[in-house]
């Protein structure tokens, strides 16, 4: 009866396929497919292509010059024109060109770099640049979905998707000398992706894409690394402020923790290091540095690395069930 009343009141409905059944049983809504397009839309404009040119002059007769161009990606970190990328992308470059996603080409200046994290900071003179979304305190976990944005093989901006496979990766024994804790993920990183953005599904920066795992003996796939956002941002700020990154060096390596989760066990002591000079030994368990109880390698790493060379830290250790206190003057970590 309701349908009949509607047809009488609105005659134009007679020519449609409307029925009373549809009034009481509306069609199911269309379920939208899962998409990361919004995240890419938020972050993509801030990921740039980087072309670095190196001019090499031969030492032979005639001294001919040759040019080589390296390809990479970068991330605009603030509207003042600071861009983060990998150091190996711009190493030895005589000129650096940044190409925005709008097609605008800009000349870039190398502000500084950090060999240990393979990060470099560039500066371009431009205004109203798109900035990648960032969230202070962002913590990444194994299993998080991530997207890698870059310019692989100069194909143009490309998105690859994966998950964070692990955090705190070092590629070998942990050395309490500098920050070396990378994110491991399976979002593909190819030539040209280096220095690009690793983002989460909100479009927030998770890390700076860095490298892929290489093993000459095996055909390894799906293992790639990125510098975590927190570390990359800290390194960038130091480079902007001083042009370089200075880190404290102790000179011990460890992969082990004490039972109960308090303290770390020394696996190796580098020769002529501050640790060796102070008498630290393999098997010593460091459970406190100054006033901080040590519960993880990462924590100890940060404490030592953030200490200015020449300053002294007090280490409390267990050695063969004896409690010892050792004062160690931290030195600067120098690249090999």
mmCIF file of C-alpha atoms in Angstrom:
data_model
loop_
_atom_site.group_PDB
_atom_site.id
_atom_site.type_symbol
_atom_site.label_atom_id
_atom_site.label_comp_id
_atom_site.label_asym_id
_atom_site.label_seq_id
_atom_site.Cartn_x
_atom_site.Cartn_y
_atom_site.Cartn_z
ATOM 1 C CA UNK A 1 0.000 0.000 0.000
ATOM 2 C CA UNK A 2 2.890 2.347 0.740
ATOM 3 C CA UNK A 3 4.311 1.646 -2.717
ATOM 4 C CA UNK A 4 0.965 2.357 -4.357
ATOM 5 C CA UNK A 5 0.609 5.593 -2.409
ATOM 6 C CA UNK A 6 4.108 6.685 -3.519
ATOM 7 C CA UNK A 7 3.306 5.946 -7.172
ATOM 8 C CA UNK A 8 0.054 7.944 -6.926
ATOM 9 C CA UNK A 9 1.853 10.883 -5.316
ATOM 10 C CA UNK A 10 4.906 10.688 -7.611
ATOM 11 C CA UNK A 11 3.759 9.454 -11.082
ATOM 12 C CA UNK A 12 7.305 9.584 -12.482
ATOM 13 C CA UNK A 13 8.186 6.584 -10.343
ATOM 14 C CA UNK A 14 5.985 4.378 -12.598
ATOM 15 C CA UNK A 15 8.723 4.364 -15.258
ATOM 16 C CA UNK A 16 11.480 3.196 -12.898
ATOM 17 C CA UNK A 17 12.394 -0.213 -11.617
ATOM 18 C CA UNK A 18 11.555 0.800 -8.047
ATOM 19 C CA UNK A 19 9.509 -1.732 -6.088
ATOM 20 C CA UNK A 20 8.104 -1.919 -2.626
ATOM 21 C CA UNK A 21 10.403 -4.816 -1.913
ATOM 22 C CA UNK A 22 13.428 -2.533 -2.387
ATOM 23 C CA UNK A 23 11.928 -0.062 0.072
ATOM 24 C CA UNK A 24 12.051 -2.599 2.883
ATOM 25 C CA UNK A 25 15.112 -4.514 1.614
ATOM 26 C CA UNK A 26 17.649 -1.969 0.333
ATOM 27 C CA UNK A 27 20.539 -3.404 -1.706
ATOM 28 C CA UNK A 28 23.751 -4.244 0.123
ATOM 29 C CA UNK A 29 26.253 -1.379 0.131
ATOM 30 C CA UNK A 30 29.307 -1.803 -2.090
ATOM 31 C CA UNK A 31 32.283 -2.841 0.016
ATOM 32 C CA UNK A 32 35.279 -0.743 -0.937
ATOM 33 C CA UNK A 33 38.498 -2.702 -1.566
ATOM 34 C CA UNK A 34 41.417 -2.282 0.830
ATOM 35 C CA UNK A 35 43.633 0.495 -0.503
ATOM 36 C CA UNK A 36 46.699 2.427 0.609
ATOM 37 C CA UNK A 37 46.074 5.202 -1.898
ATOM 38 C CA UNK A 38 45.382 7.773 0.836
ATOM 39 C CA UNK A 39 48.709 7.033 2.537
ATOM 40 C CA UNK A 40 50.565 7.381 -0.763
ATOM 41 C CA UNK A 41 48.667 10.591 -1.529
ATOM 42 C CA UNK A 42 49.783 12.035 1.831
ATOM 43 C CA UNK A 43 53.446 11.023 1.574
ATOM 44 C CA UNK A 44 54.232 10.671 -2.133
ATOM 45 C CA UNK A 45 54.654 14.359 -3.019
ATOM 46 C CA UNK A 46 57.456 14.671 -0.421
ATOM 47 C CA UNK A 47 59.537 11.859 -1.957
ATOM 48 C CA UNK A 48 61.934 13.183 -4.589
ATOM 49 C CA UNK A 49 64.253 11.778 -7.234
ATOM 50 C CA UNK A 50 67.950 12.526 -6.777
ATOM 51 C CA UNK A 51 70.526 12.599 -9.555
ATOM 52 C CA UNK A 52 74.149 13.052 -8.492
ATOM 53 C CA UNK A 53 76.849 13.680 -11.074
ATOM 54 C CA UNK A 54 80.495 12.804 -10.540
ATOM 55 C CA UNK A 55 83.188 14.098 -12.898
ATOM 56 C CA UNK A 56 86.267 11.895 -13.105
ATOM 57 C CA UNK A 57 89.480 13.005 -14.781
ATOM 58 C CA UNK A 58 91.853 10.376 -16.160
ATOM 59 C CA UNK A 59 95.496 10.526 -15.172
ATOM 60 C CA UNK A 60 96.799 9.552 -18.616
ATOM 61 C CA UNK A 61 97.825 11.626 -21.586
ATOM 62 C CA UNK A 62 95.292 14.292 -22.469
ATOM 63 C CA UNK A 63 93.550 14.054 -19.041
ATOM 64 C CA UNK A 64 90.101 13.369 -20.459
ATOM 65 C CA UNK A 65 87.087 13.762 -18.202
ATOM 66 C CA UNK A 66 84.176 11.412 -17.879
ATOM 67 C CA UNK A 67 80.832 11.872 -16.171
ATOM 68 C CA UNK A 68 78.817 9.327 -14.230
ATOM 69 C CA UNK A 69 75.342 9.875 -12.815
ATOM 70 C CA UNK A 70 74.051 8.041 -9.750
ATOM 71 C CA UNK A 71 70.353 7.568 -9.117
ATOM 72 C CA UNK A 72 68.541 7.662 -5.798
ATOM 73 C CA UNK A 73 65.604 9.032 -3.839
ATOM 74 C CA UNK A 74 65.145 11.469 -0.978
ATOM 75 C CA UNK A 75 62.551 12.687 1.513
ATOM 76 C CA UNK A 76 61.603 16.323 2.165
ATOM 77 C CA UNK A 77 61.653 16.634 5.955
ATOM 78 C CA UNK A 78 60.608 20.261 6.396
ATOM 79 C CA UNK A 79 59.432 23.220 4.362
ATOM 80 C CA UNK A 80 62.808 24.969 4.738
ATOM 81 C CA UNK A 81 64.154 22.596 2.098
ATOM 82 C CA UNK A 82 66.042 19.961 4.112
ATOM 83 C CA UNK A 83 66.043 16.547 2.452
ATOM 84 C CA UNK A 84 67.186 13.214 3.894
ATOM 85 C CA UNK A 85 68.774 10.600 1.658
ATOM 86 C CA UNK A 86 71.453 7.894 1.792
ATOM 87 C CA UNK A 87 75.060 9.031 1.819
ATOM 88 C CA UNK A 88 76.023 6.506 -0.855
ATOM 89 C CA UNK A 89 73.553 8.214 -3.220
ATOM 90 C CA UNK A 90 75.487 11.511 -3.162
ATOM 91 C CA UNK A 91 78.976 10.357 -2.200
ATOM 92 C CA UNK A 92 81.684 12.054 -4.304
ATOM 93 C CA UNK A 93 79.059 14.041 -6.218
ATOM 94 C CA UNK A 94 80.178 17.212 -7.978
ATOM 95 C CA UNK A 95 76.581 18.309 -8.486
ATOM 96 C CA UNK A 96 73.237 17.138 -7.099
ATOM 97 C CA UNK A 97 69.875 17.653 -8.768
ATOM 98 C CA UNK A 98 66.566 17.068 -6.972
ATOM 99 C CA UNK A 99 63.475 16.400 -9.074
ATOM 100 C CA UNK A 100 60.121 17.029 -7.362
ATOM 101 C CA UNK A 101 57.023 15.028 -8.240
ATOM 102 C CA UNK A 102 55.630 18.177 -9.859
ATOM 103 C CA UNK A 103 58.471 17.999 -12.382
ATOM 104 C CA UNK A 104 60.337 20.954 -10.867
ATOM 105 C CA UNK A 105 64.120 20.543 -10.889
ATOM 106 C CA UNK A 106 66.253 22.043 -8.090
ATOM 107 C CA UNK A 107 69.969 22.209 -7.382
ATOM 108 C CA UNK A 108 70.866 20.792 -3.960
ATOM 109 C CA UNK A 109 73.710 21.429 -1.517
ATOM 110 C CA UNK A 110 75.186 18.672 0.647
ATOM 111 C CA UNK A 111 74.942 19.923 4.239
ATOM 112 C CA UNK A 112 76.605 16.918 5.866
ATOM 113 C CA UNK A 113 76.574 13.155 6.216
ATOM 114 C CA UNK A 114 76.984 10.280 8.652
ATOM 115 C CA UNK A 115 78.904 7.239 7.421
ATOM 116 C CA UNK A 116 77.708 4.892 10.172
ATOM 117 C CA UNK A 117 74.011 5.246 9.331
ATOM 118 C CA UNK A 118 74.636 6.014 5.629
ATOM 119 C CA UNK A 119 72.545 9.182 5.904
ATOM 120 C CA UNK A 120 73.076 12.560 4.264
ATOM 121 C CA UNK A 121 71.236 15.871 4.505
ATOM 122 C CA UNK A 122 70.667 18.030 1.413
ATOM 123 C CA UNK A 123 69.335 21.580 1.198
ATOM 124 C CA UNK A 124 67.401 23.173 -1.649
ATOM 125 C CA UNK A 125 66.313 26.794 -1.925
ATOM 126 C CA UNK A 126 62.560 26.647 -2.407
ATOM 127 C CA UNK A 127 59.350 27.528 -0.583
ATOM 128 C CA UNK A 128 56.039 25.763 -0.027
ATOM 129 C CA UNK A 129 57.595 22.338 -0.433
ATOM 130 C CA UNK A 130 55.496 19.275 0.427
ATOM 131 C CA UNK A 131 56.655 17.747 3.711
ATOM 132 C CA UNK A 132 56.322 14.077 4.605
ATOM 133 C CA UNK A 133 53.968 13.398 7.558
ATOM 134 C CA UNK A 134 55.923 12.693 10.747
ATOM 135 C CA UNK A 135 54.914 11.676 14.251
ATOM 136 C CA UNK A 136 57.236 12.066 17.199
ATOM 137 C CA UNK A 137 57.371 8.928 19.308
ATOM 138 C CA UNK A 138 56.355 6.627 16.452
ATOM 139 C CA UNK A 139 57.351 3.048 17.288
ATOM 140 C CA UNK A 140 57.575 0.352 14.633
ATOM 141 C CA UNK A 141 56.843 -3.295 15.379
ATOM 142 C CA UNK A 142 57.429 -6.530 13.549
ATOM 143 C CA UNK A 143 54.281 -7.232 11.535
ATOM 144 C CA UNK A 144 53.438 -3.594 10.754
ATOM 145 C CA UNK A 145 52.382 -3.034 7.135
ATOM 146 C CA UNK A 146 54.737 -0.629 5.353
ATOM 147 C CA UNK A 147 55.079 0.945 1.916
ATOM 148 C CA UNK A 148 58.384 1.854 0.259
ATOM 149 C CA UNK A 149 58.329 4.900 -2.040
ATOM 150 C CA UNK A 150 61.153 5.669 -4.433
ATOM 151 C CA UNK A 151 62.380 5.831 -8.001
ATOM 152 C CA UNK A 152 63.699 2.348 -8.846
ATOM 153 C CA UNK A 153 65.745 2.136 -12.043
ATOM 154 C CA UNK A 154 64.525 5.653 -12.925
ATOM 155 C CA UNK A 155 61.064 4.328 -13.781
ATOM 156 C CA UNK A 156 59.399 7.120 -11.835
ATOM 157 C CA UNK A 157 57.807 7.112 -8.400
ATOM 158 C CA UNK A 158 56.953 3.534 -7.478
ATOM 159 C CA UNK A 159 55.259 1.988 -4.442
ATOM 160 C CA UNK A 160 56.121 -1.441 -3.020
ATOM 161 C CA UNK A 161 54.301 -3.018 -0.099
ATOM 162 C CA UNK A 162 55.367 -5.374 2.661
ATOM 163 C CA UNK A 163 55.679 -5.740 6.409
ATOM 164 C CA UNK A 164 58.362 -5.009 8.953
ATOM 165 C CA UNK A 165 60.034 -8.377 9.375
ATOM 166 C CA UNK A 166 62.152 -7.433 12.393
ATOM 167 C CA UNK A 167 63.536 -4.440 14.264
ATOM 168 C CA UNK A 168 67.004 -3.831 15.674
ATOM 169 C CA UNK A 169 68.871 -5.557 12.841
ATOM 170 C CA UNK A 170 72.620 -4.971 12.544
ATOM 171 C CA UNK A 171 73.825 -7.540 10.013
ATOM 172 C CA UNK A 172 76.240 -8.974 12.560
ATOM 173 C CA UNK A 173 77.383 -8.615 16.155
ATOM 174 C CA UNK A 174 76.187 -5.505 17.917
ATOM 175 C CA UNK A 175 78.977 -3.073 18.660
ATOM 176 C CA UNK A 176 78.388 -0.442 21.311
ATOM 177 C CA UNK A 177 79.957 2.257 19.166
ATOM 178 C CA UNK A 178 77.206 3.864 17.093
ATOM 179 C CA UNK A 179 73.593 3.507 16.028
ATOM 180 C CA UNK A 180 73.276 0.469 13.793
ATOM 181 C CA UNK A 181 69.786 -0.806 14.541
ATOM 182 C CA UNK A 182 67.936 -1.053 11.225
ATOM 183 C CA UNK A 183 64.390 -2.028 10.378
ATOM 184 C CA UNK A 184 64.210 -5.201 8.312
ATOM 185 C CA UNK A 185 61.302 -5.410 5.868
ATOM 186 C CA UNK A 186 60.248 -7.206 2.697
ATOM 187 C CA UNK A 187 59.049 -4.163 0.722
ATOM 188 C CA UNK A 188 61.294 -4.263 -2.346
ATOM 189 C CA UNK A 189 64.266 -1.872 -2.528
ATOM 190 C CA UNK A 190 65.984 -1.710 -5.925
ATOM 191 C CA UNK A 191 68.598 0.602 -7.444
ATOM 192 C CA UNK A 192 67.166 4.105 -7.182
ATOM 193 C CA UNK A 193 64.984 3.341 -4.132
ATOM 194 C CA UNK A 194 67.828 4.122 -1.728
ATOM 195 C CA UNK A 195 67.081 7.216 0.334
ATOM 196 C CA UNK A 196 63.340 7.032 -0.296
ATOM 197 C CA UNK A 197 60.561 6.869 2.280
ATOM 198 C CA UNK A 198 59.256 3.882 4.200
ATOM 199 C CA UNK A 199 55.775 4.823 5.429
ATOM 200 C CA UNK A 200 52.949 3.220 7.372
ATOM 201 C CA UNK A 201 49.345 2.941 6.209
ATOM 202 C CA UNK A 202 48.619 6.441 7.548
ATOM 203 C CA UNK A 203 51.318 7.889 5.304
ATOM 204 C CA UNK A 204 53.635 8.656 8.246
ATOM 205 C CA UNK A 205 57.385 8.282 7.831
ATOM 206 C CA UNK A 206 58.631 5.033 9.376
ATOM 207 C CA UNK A 207 62.188 5.078 8.044
ATOM 208 C CA UNK A 208 64.625 5.931 5.264
ATOM 209 C CA UNK A 209 65.092 3.065 2.802
ATOM 210 C CA UNK A 210 68.722 2.030 2.831
ATOM 211 C CA UNK A 211 69.856 -1.260 1.328
ATOM 212 C CA UNK A 212 69.129 -4.856 0.488
ATOM 213 C CA UNK A 213 70.717 -7.936 1.993
ATOM 214 C CA UNK A 214 73.430 -9.365 -0.257
ATOM 215 C CA UNK A 215 74.925 -12.823 0.055
ATOM 216 C CA UNK A 216 77.153 -14.012 -2.789
ATOM 217 C CA UNK A 217 76.659 -17.648 -1.789
ATOM 218 C CA UNK A 218 72.870 -17.638 -1.797
ATOM 219 C CA UNK A 219 70.068 -16.105 -3.847
ATOM 220 C CA UNK A 220 68.459 -14.078 -1.068
ATOM 221 C CA UNK A 221 65.182 -12.259 -1.716
ATOM 222 C CA UNK A 222 62.801 -10.264 0.425
ATOM 223 C CA UNK A 223 65.339 -8.924 2.943
ATOM 224 C CA UNK A 224 65.725 -5.143 2.886
ATOM 225 C CA UNK A 225 66.715 -2.550 5.473
ATOM 226 C CA UNK A 226 65.698 0.983 6.466
ATOM 227 C CA UNK A 227 67.000 3.479 9.023
ATOM 228 C CA UNK A 228 64.267 3.995 11.680
ATOM 229 C CA UNK A 229 62.595 7.408 11.660
ATOM 230 C CA UNK A 230 63.624 8.289 15.232
ATOM 231 C CA UNK A 231 67.287 7.666 14.477
ATOM 232 C CA UNK A 232 67.181 9.338 11.056
ATOM 233 C CA UNK A 233 65.555 12.451 12.516
ATOM 234 C CA UNK A 234 68.122 12.628 15.321
ATOM 235 C CA UNK A 235 71.014 12.325 12.867
ATOM 236 C CA UNK A 236 69.465 14.980 10.612
ATOM 237 C CA UNK A 237 69.145 17.463 13.470
ATOM 238 C CA UNK A 238 72.791 16.990 14.441
ATOM 239 C CA UNK A 239 73.965 17.445 10.862
ATOM 240 C CA UNK A 240 71.888 20.609 10.431
ATOM 241 C CA UNK A 241 73.238 22.017 13.709
ATOM 242 C CA UNK A 242 76.928 21.152 13.318
ATOM 243 C CA UNK A 243 77.452 19.630 9.865
ATOM 244 C CA UNK A 244 78.518 16.311 11.325
ATOM 245 C CA UNK A 245 77.644 13.613 13.865
ATOM 246 C CA UNK A 246 80.020 12.892 16.736
ATOM 247 C CA UNK A 247 79.563 9.693 18.713
ATOM 248 C CA UNK A 248 81.082 8.216 21.798
ATOM 249 C CA UNK A 249 82.988 4.925 21.457
ATOM 250 C CA UNK A 250 83.467 2.185 24.038
ATOM 251 C CA UNK A 251 84.787 -0.672 21.922
ATOM 252 C CA UNK A 252 82.868 -3.772 22.990
ATOM 253 C CA UNK A 253 80.493 -6.071 21.099
ATOM 254 C CA UNK A 254 77.583 -8.060 22.435
ATOM 255 C CA UNK A 255 74.692 -10.210 21.315
ATOM 256 C CA UNK A 256 73.874 -11.482 24.778
ATOM 257 C CA UNK A 257 71.754 -10.441 27.746
ATOM 258 C CA UNK A 258 71.889 -11.659 31.312
ATOM 259 C CA UNK A 259 69.230 -13.997 32.614
ATOM 260 C CA UNK A 260 66.298 -11.970 33.878
ATOM 261 C CA UNK A 261 66.758 -9.256 31.288
ATOM 262 C CA UNK A 262 68.992 -6.949 33.320
ATOM 263 C CA UNK A 263 72.413 -6.279 31.875
ATOM 264 C CA UNK A 264 74.316 -7.228 28.750
ATOM 265 C CA UNK A 265 77.238 -9.629 28.423
ATOM 266 C CA UNK A 266 80.423 -8.597 26.594
ATOM 267 C CA UNK A 267 81.308 -10.980 23.745
ATOM 268 C CA UNK A 268 84.385 -9.156 22.411
ATOM 269 C CA UNK A 269 86.645 -6.239 23.334
ATOM 270 C CA UNK A 270 88.370 -4.236 20.595
ATOM 271 C CA UNK A 271 92.102 -3.717 20.905
ATOM 272 C CA UNK A 272 93.299 -0.279 22.008
ATOM 273 C CA UNK A 273 89.707 0.722 22.794
ATOM 274 C CA UNK A 274 88.501 2.622 25.870
ATOM 275 C CA UNK A 275 87.027 -0.649 27.160
ATOM 276 C CA UNK A 276 90.349 -2.489 26.866
ATOM 277 C CA UNK A 277 92.274 0.397 28.447
ATOM 278 C CA UNK A 278 89.873 0.319 31.415
ATOM 279 C CA UNK A 279 90.189 -3.441 31.823
ATOM 280 C CA UNK A 280 86.796 -4.706 30.642
ATOM 281 C CA UNK A 281 86.870 -8.393 29.692
ATOM 282 C CA UNK A 282 84.895 -10.885 27.633
ATOM 283 C CA UNK A 283 82.178 -12.343 29.854
ATOM 284 C CA UNK A 284 81.723 -9.206 31.950
ATOM 285 C CA UNK A 285 78.059 -8.327 32.441
ATOM 286 C CA UNK A 286 77.325 -4.596 32.330
ATOM 287 C CA UNK A 287 74.265 -3.958 34.491
ATOM 288 C CA UNK A 288 74.505 -0.206 35.096
ATOM 289 C CA UNK A 289 76.019 2.818 33.309
ATOM 290 C CA UNK A 290 76.181 5.906 35.531
ATOM 291 C CA UNK A 291 72.753 5.962 37.207
ATOM 292 C CA UNK A 292 70.873 3.944 34.573
ATOM 293 C CA UNK A 293 70.113 0.247 34.952
ATOM 294 C CA UNK A 294 70.846 -1.493 31.659
ATOM 295 C CA UNK A 295 68.046 -3.671 30.311
ATOM 296 C CA UNK A 296 68.887 -3.788 26.591
ATOM 297 C CA UNK A 297 71.740 -3.453 24.133
ATOM 298 C CA UNK A 298 69.948 -0.567 22.400
ATOM 299 C CA UNK A 299 69.814 1.383 25.665
ATOM 300 C CA UNK A 300 73.540 0.895 26.291
ATOM 301 C CA UNK A 301 74.225 1.825 22.672
ATOM 302 C CA UNK A 302 72.437 5.143 23.039
ATOM 303 C CA UNK A 303 74.094 6.004 26.356
ATOM 304 C CA UNK A 304 77.601 5.502 24.993
ATOM 305 C CA UNK A 305 76.958 7.062 21.594
ATOM 306 C CA UNK A 306 75.355 10.175 23.126
ATOM 307 C CA UNK A 307 78.307 10.712 25.469
ATOM 308 C CA UNK A 308 80.734 13.400 24.322
ATOM 309 C CA UNK A 309 84.274 12.152 23.658
ATOM 310 C CA UNK A 310 86.458 12.913 26.669
ATOM 311 C CA UNK A 311 83.642 12.459 29.196
ATOM 312 C CA UNK A 312 83.736 9.610 31.724
ATOM 313 C CA UNK A 313 81.038 7.011 32.349
ATOM 314 C CA UNK A 314 80.898 4.759 35.392
ATOM 315 C CA UNK A 315 80.196 1.106 34.526
ATOM 316 C CA UNK A 316 78.950 -1.362 37.123
ATOM 317 C CA UNK A 317 79.624 -4.951 36.105
ATOM 318 C CA UNK A 318 79.422 -8.545 37.285
ATOM 319 C CA UNK A 319 82.609 -10.554 36.814
ATOM 320 C CA UNK A 320 82.639 -14.125 38.102
ATOM 321 C CA UNK A 321 79.891 -13.287 40.589
ATOM 322 C CA UNK A 322 81.751 -10.236 41.876
ATOM 323 C CA UNK A 323 80.447 -6.664 41.646
ATOM 324 C CA UNK A 324 82.929 -4.211 40.164
ATOM 325 C CA UNK A 325 82.827 -0.511 39.323
ATOM 326 C CA UNK A 326 84.919 0.793 36.428
ATOM 327 C CA UNK A 327 85.305 4.399 35.238
ATOM 328 C CA UNK A 328 85.895 4.693 31.482
ATOM 329 C CA UNK A 329 86.720 7.797 29.471
ATOM 330 C CA UNK A 330 84.746 7.608 26.237
ATOM 331 C CA UNK A 331 86.543 8.336 22.957
ATOM 332 C CA UNK A 332 85.244 9.428 19.579
ATOM 333 C CA UNK A 333 84.269 6.748 17.083
ATOM 334 C CA UNK A 334 86.259 7.264 13.900
ATOM 335 C CA UNK A 335 85.208 5.707 10.598
ATOM 336 C CA UNK A 336 87.620 3.127 9.203
#
